[in-house]
Coordinates of N, CA and C and ligand atoms in Angstrom, one line a residue:
M1 N 0.8 -1.2 0.0 CA 0.0 0.0 0.0 C 0.9 1.3 0.0
N2 N 0.6 2.1 -0.9 CA 1.4 3.4 -1.0 C 0.4 4.5 -1.1
I3 N 0.5 5.5 -0.1 CA -0.5 6.6 -0.1 C 0.2 7.9 0.0
I4 N -0.5 8.9 -0.5 CA -0.1 10.3 -0.4 C -1.1 11.0 0.6
L5 N -0.5 11.6 1.7 CA -1.4 12.5 2.5 C -1.2 13.9 2.0
L6 N -2.3 14.5 1.7 CA -2.3 15.9 1.1 C -3.2 16.8 2.0
G7 N -2.7 18.0 2.2 CA -3.4 19.0 3.1 C -2.5 20.1 3.4
P8 N -3.1 21.3 3.7 CA -2.3 22.4 4.0 C -1.5 22.2 5.3
P9 N -0.5 23.2 5.6 CA 0.2 23.0 6.8 C -0.7 23.0 8.1
G10 N -0.4 22.0 8.9 CA -1.3 21.9 10.1 C -2.5 21.1 9.9
A11 N -2.7 20.5 8.7 CA -3.9 19.7 8.5 C -3.9 18.4 9.3
G12 N -2.7 17.9 9.7 CA -2.6 16.7 10.5 C -1.9 15.6 9.7
K13 N -1.2 15.9 8.7 CA -0.5 14.9 7.9 C 0.5 14.1 8.8
G14 N 1.3 14.8 9.4 CA 2.4 14.1 10.2 C 1.8 13.3 11.3
T15 N 0.8 13.9 12.0 CA 0.1 13.1 13.1 C -0.5 11.8 12.6
Q16 N -1.1 11.9 11.4 CA -1.7 10.6 10.9 C -0.7 9.7 10.4
A17 N 0.3 10.3 9.7 CA 1.4 9.4 9.2 C 2.1 8.6 10.3
S18 N 2.3 9.3 11.4 CA 3.0 8.6 12.5 C 2.2 7.4 13.1
R19 N 0.8 7.7 13.1 CA -0.1 6.6 13.6 C -0.1 5.4 12.6
L20 N -0.1 5.7 11.3 CA 0.0 4.6 10.3 C 1.3 3.9 10.4
V21 N 2.3 4.5 10.7 CA 3.7 3.9 10.8 C 3.5 2.9 12.0
K22 N 2.9 3.3 13.1 CA 2.8 2.4 14.3 C 1.9 1.2 14.0
D23 N 0.7 1.5 13.4 CA -0.3 0.4 13.3 C -0.2 -0.4 12.1
H24 N 0.5 0.1 11.0 CA 0.6 -0.7 9.8 C 2.0 -1.0 9.3
A25 N 2.9 -0.6 10.2 CA 4.3 -0.8 9.8 C 4.7 -0.3 8.4
M26 N 4.1 0.9 8.2 CA 4.4 1.6 6.9 C 5.6 2.5 7.2
V27 N 6.2 3.1 6.1 CA 7.3 4.0 6.2 C 6.8 5.4 5.9
Q28 N 7.1 6.3 6.7 CA 6.7 7.7 6.5 C 7.8 8.5 5.8
L29 N 7.5 9.0 4.6 CA 8.5 9.8 3.9 C 8.0 11.3 4.0
S30 N 8.6 12.0 4.9 CA 8.2 13.4 5.1 C 9.4 14.3 4.5
T31 N 9.1 15.0 3.4 CA 10.2 15.8 2.8 C 10.5 17.0 3.8
G32 N 9.5 17.4 4.6 CA 9.8 18.5 5.6 C 10.8 18.0 6.6
D33 N 10.6 16.7 7.1 CA 11.5 16.2 8.1 C 12.9 16.0 7.5
M34 N 12.9 15.5 6.2 CA 14.2 15.3 5.6 C 15.0 16.6 5.4
L35 N 14.2 17.6 5.0 CA 14.8 19.0 4.8 C 15.3 19.6 6.1
R36 N 14.5 19.4 7.2 CA 14.9 19.9 8.6 C 16.2 19.2 9.0
A37 N 16.3 17.9 8.7 CA 17.5 17.1 9.1 C 18.7 17.7 8.3
A38 N 18.5 18.0 7.0 CA 19.6 18.5 6.2 C 20.0 19.9 6.7
V39 N 19.0 20.7 7.1 CA 19.4 22.0 7.6 C 20.2 21.9 8.9
K40 N 19.8 21.0 9.7 CA 20.5 20.8 11.0 C 21.9 20.3 10.8
A41 N 22.0 19.4 9.9 CA 23.4 18.8 9.6 C 24.3 19.7 8.7
E42 N 23.6 20.8 8.3 CA 24.3 21.8 7.4 C 24.9 21.2 6.2
T43 N 24.2 20.3 5.5 CA 24.6 19.7 4.3 C 24.4 20.7 3.2
P44 N 24.9 20.5 2.0 CA 24.7 21.5 0.9 C 23.2 21.7 0.6
V45 N 22.4 20.6 0.7 CA 21.0 20.8 0.5 C 20.4 21.6 1.6
G46 N 20.8 21.3 2.9 CA 20.3 22.1 4.0 C 20.7 23.6 3.9
L47 N 21.9 23.9 3.5 CA 22.3 25.3 3.3 C 21.5 26.0 2.3
E48 N 21.1 25.3 1.2 CA 20.3 25.9 0.2 C 18.9 26.1 0.7
A49 N 18.4 25.1 1.4 CA 17.0 25.1 1.8 C 16.6 26.0 3.0
K50 N 17.5 26.3 3.8 CA 17.2 27.0 5.1 C 16.4 28.3 5.0
A51 N 16.9 29.2 4.2 CA 16.2 30.5 4.1 C 14.9 30.4 3.4
V52 N 14.8 29.5 2.4 CA 13.6 29.2 1.7 C 12.5 28.7 2.7
M53 N 12.9 27.8 3.5 CA 11.9 27.2 4.5 C 11.5 28.3 5.5
E54 N 12.5 29.1 6.0 CA 12.1 30.1 7.0 C 11.2 31.1 6.4
A55 N 11.2 31.3 5.1 CA 10.3 32.3 4.5 C 9.0 31.6 4.2
G56 N 8.8 30.3 4.4 CA 7.6 29.6 4.1 C 7.3 29.4 2.6
E57 N 8.4 29.4 1.8 CA 8.3 29.2 0.5 C 8.7 27.7 0.2
L58 N 8.6 27.3 -1.1 CA 8.8 25.9 -1.4 C 10.3 25.7 -1.9
V59 N 11.0 24.7 -1.4 CA 12.3 24.3 -1.8 C 12.2 23.7 -3.3
S60 N 13.3 23.8 -4.0 CA 13.2 23.4 -5.4 C 12.8 22.0 -5.6
D61 N 12.0 21.8 -6.7 CA 11.5 20.4 -7.1 C 12.7 19.4 -7.1
D62 N 13.8 19.8 -7.7 CA 14.9 18.9 -7.9 C 15.4 18.4 -6.6
I63 N 15.5 19.3 -5.6 CA 16.0 18.8 -4.3 C 15.1 17.8 -3.7
V64 N 13.8 18.1 -3.6 CA 12.9 17.1 -2.9 C 12.8 15.8 -3.7
T65 N 12.8 15.9 -5.0 CA 12.7 14.7 -5.8 C 13.9 13.8 -5.5
R66 N 15.1 14.4 -5.5 CA 16.3 13.6 -5.1 C 16.2 13.0 -3.8
L67 N 15.7 13.7 -2.8 CA 15.6 13.2 -1.4 C 14.7 12.0 -1.4
I68 N 13.5 12.1 -2.1 CA 12.5 11.0 -2.1 C 13.1 9.8 -2.8
D69 N 13.8 10.0 -3.9 CA 14.5 8.9 -4.7 C 15.4 8.2 -3.8
D70 N 16.3 8.9 -3.1 CA 17.3 8.3 -2.2 C 16.6 7.4 -1.2
E71 N 15.6 8.0 -0.6 CA 14.9 7.2 0.5 C 14.2 5.9 0.0
L72 N 13.6 6.1 -1.2 CA 12.9 4.9 -1.8 C 13.9 3.8 -2.1
T73 N 15.2 4.2 -2.5 CA 16.2 3.3 -2.7 C 16.6 2.6 -1.4
Q74 N 16.7 3.4 -0.4 CA 17.2 2.8 0.9 C 16.1 1.8 1.5
I75 N 14.9 2.1 1.4 CA 13.9 1.2 2.1 C 13.6 0.0 1.3
G76 N 13.9 0.0 -0.1 CA 13.7 -1.2 -0.8 C 12.2 -1.4 -1.0
P77 N 11.8 -2.6 -1.6 CA 10.4 -2.8 -2.1 C 9.4 -3.2 -1.0
V78 N 9.9 -3.5 0.2 CA 9.0 -4.3 1.1 C 7.8 -3.6 1.7
R79 N 8.1 -2.5 2.4 CA 7.0 -2.0 3.1 C 6.2 -0.9 2.4
G80 N 5.0 -0.6 2.8 CA 4.2 0.5 2.1 C 4.7 1.8 2.6
V81 N 4.5 2.8 1.7 CA 5.0 4.1 2.0 C 3.9 5.2 2.1
I82 N 4.1 6.1 3.1 CA 3.2 7.2 3.2 C 4.0 8.5 2.7
F83 N 3.6 9.1 1.7 CA 4.2 10.3 1.3 C 3.5 11.5 2.0
D84 N 4.3 12.2 2.9 CA 3.8 13.2 3.8 C 4.4 14.5 3.4
G85 N 3.6 15.4 2.8 CA 4.1 16.7 2.4 C 4.8 16.6 1.1
Y86 N 4.6 15.6 0.3 CA 5.1 15.5 -1.0 C 4.2 14.6 -1.8
P87 N 3.9 14.9 -3.1 CA 4.4 16.0 -3.9 C 3.6 17.3 -3.5
R88 N 4.2 18.4 -3.8 CA 3.6 19.7 -3.5 C 3.5 20.6 -4.7
T89 N 3.9 20.2 -5.8 CA 3.8 20.9 -7.1 C 3.5 19.9 -8.2
A90 N 3.0 20.5 -9.3 CA 2.7 19.6 -10.5 C 4.0 18.9 -11.0
A91 N 5.1 19.7 -10.9 CA 6.4 19.0 -11.4 C 6.8 17.9 -10.5
Q92 N 6.5 18.0 -9.2 CA 6.8 16.9 -8.3 C 5.9 15.7 -8.5
A93 N 4.6 16.0 -8.7 CA 3.7 14.9 -9.0 C 4.1 14.2 -10.2
E94 N 4.6 14.9 -11.2 CA 5.1 14.2 -12.5 C 6.4 13.4 -12.2
S95 N 7.3 14.0 -11.4 CA 8.5 13.2 -11.1 C 8.1 12.0 -10.3
L96 N 7.2 12.1 -9.4 CA 6.8 11.0 -8.6 C 6.3 9.8 -9.4
E97 N 5.7 10.0 -10.5 CA 5.3 8.9 -11.4 C 6.5 8.1 -11.9
G98 N 7.5 8.8 -12.3 CA 8.7 8.2 -12.7 C 9.4 7.4 -11.5
L99 N 9.4 8.0 -10.4 CA 10.1 7.4 -9.2 C 9.3 6.1 -8.8
L100 N 8.0 6.1 -8.9 CA 7.2 5.0 -8.5 C 7.5 3.8 -9.5
A101 N 7.5 4.1 -10.7 CA 7.9 3.1 -11.8 C 9.2 2.6 -11.5
K102 N 10.2 3.4 -11.3 CA 11.6 3.0 -11.1 C 11.7 2.1 -9.9
H103 N 11.0 2.4 -8.8 CA 11.1 1.6 -7.6 C 10.0 0.5 -7.5
G104 N 9.3 0.3 -8.5 CA 8.3 -0.8 -8.6 C 7.1 -0.7 -7.6
R105 N 6.6 0.6 -7.5 CA 5.5 0.8 -6.6 C 4.3 1.4 -7.3
K106 N 3.2 1.3 -6.8 CA 2.0 2.0 -7.4 C 1.2 2.7 -6.3
L107 N 0.5 3.7 -6.7 CA -0.2 4.5 -5.8 C -1.5 4.0 -5.5
D108 N -1.9 3.8 -4.2 CA -3.2 3.3 -3.9 C -4.3 4.3 -3.6
H109 N -3.9 5.3 -2.8 CA -4.8 6.4 -2.4 C -4.1 7.7 -2.3
V110 N -4.8 8.8 -2.6 CA -4.4 10.1 -2.3 C -5.4 10.7 -1.3
I111 N -5.0 10.7 0.0 CA -6.0 11.1 1.0 C -5.9 12.6 1.3
E112 N -6.9 13.4 1.0 CA -6.9 14.8 1.2 C -7.5 15.1 2.6
L113 N -6.8 15.7 3.5 CA -7.4 16.1 4.8 C -8.0 17.5 4.6
E114 N -9.3 17.5 4.7 CA -10.0 18.8 4.5 C -10.1 19.6 5.7
V115 N -9.5 20.8 5.7 CA -9.5 21.7 6.9 C -9.9 23.1 6.6
D116 N -10.3 23.7 7.7 CA -10.7 25.1 7.6 C -9.5 26.0 7.9
E117 N -9.1 26.8 7.0 CA -7.9 27.6 7.1 C -7.7 28.4 8.4
D118 N -8.9 28.8 8.9 CA -8.8 29.6 10.2 C -8.2 28.8 11.3
A119 N -8.5 27.5 11.3 CA -8.1 26.7 12.4 C -6.6 26.4 12.3
L120 N -6.0 26.6 11.1 CA -4.7 26.1 10.9 C -3.6 26.9 11.7
V121 N -3.8 28.2 11.7 CA -2.8 29.1 12.5 C -2.8 28.6 13.9
D122 N -4.0 28.3 14.5 CA -4.0 27.9 15.8 C -3.3 26.5 16.0
R123 N -3.5 25.6 15.1 CA -2.9 24.3 15.1 C -1.4 24.5 15.1
I124 N -0.9 25.3 14.2 CA 0.5 25.4 13.9 C 1.2 26.1 15.0
T125 N 0.6 27.2 15.6 CA 1.3 28.0 16.6 C 1.3 27.2 17.9
G126 N 0.4 26.2 18.1 CA 0.4 25.3 19.3 C 1.2 24.0 19.1
R127 N 1.8 23.8 18.0 CA 2.5 22.6 17.7 C 3.9 22.5 18.4
F128 N 4.2 21.4 19.0 CA 5.5 21.1 19.4 C 5.8 19.6 19.3
T129 N 7.1 19.3 19.3 CA 7.5 17.8 19.1 C 8.5 17.5 20.2
C130 N 8.5 16.2 20.5 CA 9.6 15.6 21.4 C 11.0 15.8 20.6
A131 N 12.0 16.4 21.4 CA 13.3 16.6 20.8 C 14.0 15.3 20.6
K132 N 13.6 14.3 21.3 CA 14.3 13.0 21.2 C 13.8 12.1 20.1
C133 N 12.5 11.8 20.2 CA 11.9 10.8 19.3 C 11.0 11.4 18.2
G134 N 10.7 12.7 18.3 CA 9.9 13.4 17.2 C 8.4 13.3 17.3
E135 N 7.9 12.6 18.4 CA 6.5 12.5 18.6 C 5.8 13.9 18.6
G136 N 4.7 14.1 17.9 CA 4.1 15.4 17.7 C 3.1 15.6 18.8
Y137 N 3.0 16.9 19.3 CA 2.0 17.3 20.4 C 1.4 18.7 20.0
H138 N 0.4 19.0 20.8 CA -0.2 20.3 20.7 C -0.5 20.9 22.1
D139 N -0.3 22.2 22.2 CA -0.6 22.9 23.5 C -2.0 22.6 24.0
R140 N -3.0 22.5 23.2 CA -4.3 22.2 23.6 C -4.9 20.9 23.1
Y141 N -4.6 20.5 22.0 CA -5.3 19.3 21.3 C -4.5 18.0 21.6
K142 N -3.4 18.0 22.0 CA -2.6 16.8 22.2 C -1.5 17.0 23.2
L143 N -1.8 17.1 24.4 CA -0.7 17.3 25.4 C -0.2 15.9 25.9
P144 N 1.1 15.7 26.2 CA 1.5 14.5 26.8 C 0.7 14.1 28.0
R145 N 0.5 12.8 28.2 CA -0.3 12.4 29.4 C 0.2 12.9 30.7
T146 N 1.6 12.8 30.9 CA 2.2 13.5 32.0 C 2.8 14.8 31.4
P147 N 2.3 15.9 32.0 CA 2.6 17.2 31.3 C 4.0 17.4 30.7
T148 N 5.0 17.1 31.4 CA 6.4 17.5 30.9 C 7.2 16.3 30.3
L149 N 6.5 15.1 30.1 CA 7.2 14.0 29.6 C 6.7 13.4 28.4
C150 N 7.5 13.1 27.4 CA 7.0 12.5 26.2 C 6.3 11.1 26.4
D151 N 5.1 10.9 25.9 CA 4.4 9.7 26.1 C 5.2 8.5 25.5
V152 N 6.0 8.7 24.5 CA 6.6 7.6 23.8 C 7.9 7.3 24.4
C153 N 8.8 8.2 24.7 CA 10.2 7.9 25.1 C 10.5 8.5 26.5
G154 N 9.6 9.2 27.1 CA 9.9 9.7 28.4 C 10.8 10.9 28.5
S155 N 11.3 11.5 27.3 CA 12.1 12.6 27.4 C 11.4 13.9 27.9
D156 N 12.2 14.8 28.5 CA 11.5 16.0 29.0 C 12.0 17.2 28.1
Q157 N 12.5 16.9 27.0 CA 13.0 17.9 26.0 C 12.1 18.0 24.8
F158 N 11.5 19.2 24.6 CA 10.6 19.4 23.5 C 11.1 20.5 22.6
K159 N 10.6 20.6 21.4 CA 11.0 21.8 20.5 C 9.9 22.2 19.6
R160 N 10.1 23.5 19.2 CA 9.1 24.1 18.3 C 9.9 24.5 17.0
R161 N 9.2 24.4 15.9 CA 9.8 24.8 14.6 C 10.0 26.2 14.4
A162 N 11.1 26.7 13.8 CA 11.4 28.0 13.5 C 10.4 28.6 12.6
D163 N 9.7 27.8 11.7 CA 8.8 28.4 10.7 C 7.3 28.3 11.2
D164 N 7.1 27.8 12.5 CA 5.8 27.7 13.0 C 5.3 29.0 13.7
N165 N 5.3 30.1 12.9 CA 4.8 31.4 13.4 C 3.7 31.9 12.4
E166 N 2.9 32.8 12.9 CA 1.7 33.2 12.1 C 2.1 33.7 10.7
A167 N 3.1 34.5 10.6 CA 3.4 35.2 9.3 C 3.9 34.1 8.3
T168 N 4.7 33.2 8.8 CA 5.2 32.1 7.8 C 4.1 31.2 7.5
V169 N 3.2 30.9 8.5 CA 2.1 30.0 8.2 C 1.2 30.5 7.0
R170 N 0.9 31.8 7.1 CA 0.1 32.4 6.1 C 0.7 32.2 4.7
Q171 N 2.1 32.4 4.6 CA 2.8 32.3 3.4 C 2.7 30.8 2.9
R172 N 2.9 29.8 3.9 CA 2.8 28.4 3.5 C 1.4 28.1 3.0
M173 N 0.4 28.6 3.6 CA -1.0 28.4 3.1 C -1.2 28.9 1.7
A174 N -0.6 30.1 1.5 CA -0.7 30.6 0.1 C 0.0 29.7 -0.9
E175 N 1.1 29.2 -0.5 CA 1.9 28.3 -1.4 C 1.0 27.0 -1.7
Y176 N 0.4 26.5 -0.6 CA -0.5 25.3 -0.8 C -1.6 25.6 -1.8
R177 N -2.3 26.7 -1.6 CA -3.4 27.1 -2.5 C -2.9 27.2 -3.9
A178 N -1.8 27.9 -4.1 CA -1.4 28.2 -5.5 C -0.7 27.1 -6.2
K179 N 0.1 26.3 -5.4 CA 0.9 25.2 -6.1 C 0.5 23.8 -5.8
T180 N -0.1 23.5 -4.6 CA -0.3 22.1 -4.2 C -1.7 21.7 -4.5
A181 N -2.7 22.5 -4.1 CA -4.1 22.1 -4.4 C -4.3 21.9 -5.9
P182 N -3.7 22.6 -6.8 CA -3.9 22.3 -8.2 C -3.5 20.9 -8.7
I183 N -2.7 20.2 -7.9 CA -2.4 18.9 -8.4 C -3.5 17.8 -8.1
L184 N -4.5 18.2 -7.3 CA -5.6 17.2 -6.9 C -6.3 16.7 -8.2
P185 N -6.7 17.6 -9.2 CA -7.4 17.1 -10.4 C -6.6 15.9 -11.1
F186 N -5.3 16.0 -11.1 CA -4.4 15.0 -11.7 C -4.7 13.6 -11.1
Y187 N -4.9 13.6 -9.8 CA -5.1 12.3 -9.1 C -6.7 12.0 -9.2
E188 N -7.5 13.0 -9.2 CA -8.9 12.8 -9.2 C -9.3 12.1 -10.5
A189 N -8.7 12.5 -11.6 CA -9.0 12.0 -12.9 C -8.7 10.4 -12.9
R190 N -7.9 10.0 -12.0 CA -7.5 8.5 -11.9 C -8.3 7.9 -10.8
G191 N -9.3 8.6 -10.2 CA -10.1 8.0 -9.1 C -9.3 7.7 -7.8
L192 N -8.2 8.4 -7.6 CA -7.4 8.1 -6.4 C -7.7 8.9 -5.2
V193 N -8.4 10.0 -5.4 CA -8.6 11.0 -4.3 C -9.7 10.5 -3.4
K194 N -9.4 10.5 -2.0 CA -10.4 10.2 -1.0 C -10.3 11.3 0.0
R195 N -11.4 11.8 0.5 CA -11.4 12.9 1.4 C -11.8 12.6 2.8
V196 N -11.1 13.2 3.8 CA -11.4 13.0 5.2 C -11.6 14.3 5.8
D197 N -12.5 14.5 6.8 CA -12.7 15.7 7.5 C -11.6 15.9 8.5
G198 N -10.7 16.7 8.2 CA -9.5 16.9 9.0 C -9.8 17.8 10.2
M199 N -11.0 18.3 10.3 CA -11.3 19.2 11.5 C -11.9 18.3 12.7
A200 N -12.1 17.0 12.4 CA -12.6 16.1 13.4 C -11.4 15.9 14.4
P201 N -11.8 15.4 15.6 CA -10.7 15.0 16.6 C -9.7 14.0 15.9
I202 N -8.5 14.0 16.4 CA -7.4 13.2 15.8 C -7.9 11.7 15.6
A203 N -8.5 11.1 16.7 CA -8.9 9.7 16.5 C -9.9 9.5 15.5
E204 N -10.8 10.5 15.3 CA -11.8 10.3 14.2 C -11.2 10.4 12.8
V205 N -10.2 11.3 12.7 CA -9.6 11.4 11.4 C -8.9 10.0 11.1
S206 N -8.2 9.5 12.1 CA -7.6 8.2 12.0 C -8.6 7.1 11.5
A207 N -9.7 7.1 12.1 CA -10.8 6.1 11.8 C -11.2 6.3 10.3
G208 N -11.3 7.5 9.9 CA -11.7 7.8 8.5 C -10.7 7.3 7.6
I209 N -9.4 7.4 7.9 CA -8.4 6.9 7.1 C -8.3 5.4 7.0
E210 N -8.6 4.8 8.2 CA -8.8 3.3 8.3 C -9.8 2.8 7.3
T211 N -10.9 3.5 7.3 CA -12.0 3.1 6.4 C -11.6 3.1 5.0
I212 N -10.8 4.1 4.6 CA -10.3 4.2 3.2 C -9.4 3.0 2.9
L213 N -8.4 2.8 3.9 CA -7.4 1.8 3.6 C -8.1 0.3 3.5
A214 N -9.2 0.2 4.3 CA -9.8 -1.1 4.3 C -10.7 -1.3 3.0
G215 N -11.1 -0.2 2.4 CA -12.1 -0.2 1.3 C -11.6 -0.6 -0.1
Ligands
LIG301 P1 0.9 18.7 9.3 O1 1.9 17.6 9.3 O2 -0.2 18.5 8.2 O3 1.6 20.1 9.1 P2 0.6 18.0 12.1 O4 0.2 16.6 12.0 O5 1.9 18.4 12.5 O6 0.2 18.7 10.7 O7 -0.5 18.8 13.0 C1 -0.4 20.1 13.4 C2 -0.7 20.3 14.8 O8 -2.1 20.1 15.1 C3 0.0 19.4 15.8 O9 0.3 20.1 17.0 C4 -1.0 18.3 16.0 O10 -0.8 17.7 17.4 C5 -2.3 19.0 15.9 N1 -3.4 18.2 15.3 C6 -3.3 17.3 14.3 N2 -4.5 16.8 14.0 C7 -5.4 17.3 14.8 C8 -6.8 17.3 14.9 N3 -7.6 16.4 14.1 N4 -7.4 18.0 15.8 C9 -6.7 18.9 16.6 N5 -5.4 19.0 16.5 C10 -4.7 18.3 15.6
LIG302 P1 3.8 21.6 7.0 O1 3.2 20.3 6.8 O2 3.6 22.2 8.3 O3 3.6 22.6 5.8 P2 6.5 20.5 6.2 O4 7.3 19.9 7.3 O5 5.8 19.6 5.3 O6 5.4 21.5 6.8 O7 7.3 21.5 5.3 C1 8.1 22.5 5.9 C2 8.8 23.3 4.8 O8 9.7 22.5 4.1 C3 7.9 23.9 3.7 O9 7.3 25.1 4.1 C4 8.8 24.0 2.5 O10 9.7 25.2 2.7 C5 9.7 22.7 2.7 N1 9.2 21.6 2.0 C6 8.7 20.4 2.6 N2 8.3 19.6 1.6 C7 8.5 20.2 0.4 C8 8.2 19.8 -0.9 N3 7.7 18.6 -1.2 N4 8.5 20.7 -1.9 C9 9.0 21.9 -1.6 N5 9.3 22.3 -0.4 C10 9.0 21.4 0.7
LIG303 ZN1 9.8 11.3 22.8

């Protein structure tokens, strides 16, 4: 099973992908995570991407296509893949077709998380993650069970993203509307697009995705 999770920043892609990884032993391929790792490691890709990401703009198609190609090579053919935050442009969607063929995979579902843009700023500005294991949390919607300790690994170190501020979020939403939403018809024409109400509580969104995967 290979799926794309599509939706604007804060829609819940990462949250749902990480649940799918746990329950279905799928592999999450998040270009955002890959790029943040590159920025942190100060690789050539990271050095090129840093300012672009901080401005809430999109990194070049060539860079992200190369990152995905490398990851698909590393994981081999065995497990299903969740594309999280990729593709984000028509050019990336086109490149993905070639990559899927090259790596012997086919797309099963494109799941669009439908959300109300007004809620996204609130979601993004309240977002934080465990600094050790990466588990995602929210100041109001998903606090750790013990307030200062990660549910998954017990760490007491958390972090927030440099680009999770209101001004950058607005720019990222504009990018989504202008460049990413227009790729939906490409998948719709092939009957791949399934929609889930991303405004529902996290567990309900997960249940909606389960129904799609089972269908
Ligand atoms: P994305 O990967 O699409 O940018 P995330 O999965 O990181 O989005 O979710 C953004 C923030 O909103 C996180 O803090 C997450 O805990 C929270 N969140 C995710 N899904 C929901 C939901 N259905 N209801 C409320 N908060 C949510
Ligand atoms: P979110 O889901 O909150 O929008 P991501 O972690 O997916 O955030 O992406 C963070 C930033 O990384 C984006 O604003 C963009 O600069 C860059 N990025 C991530 N994925 C891509 C992609 N597929 N194409 C271009 N830029 C990307
Ligand atoms: Zn943790």
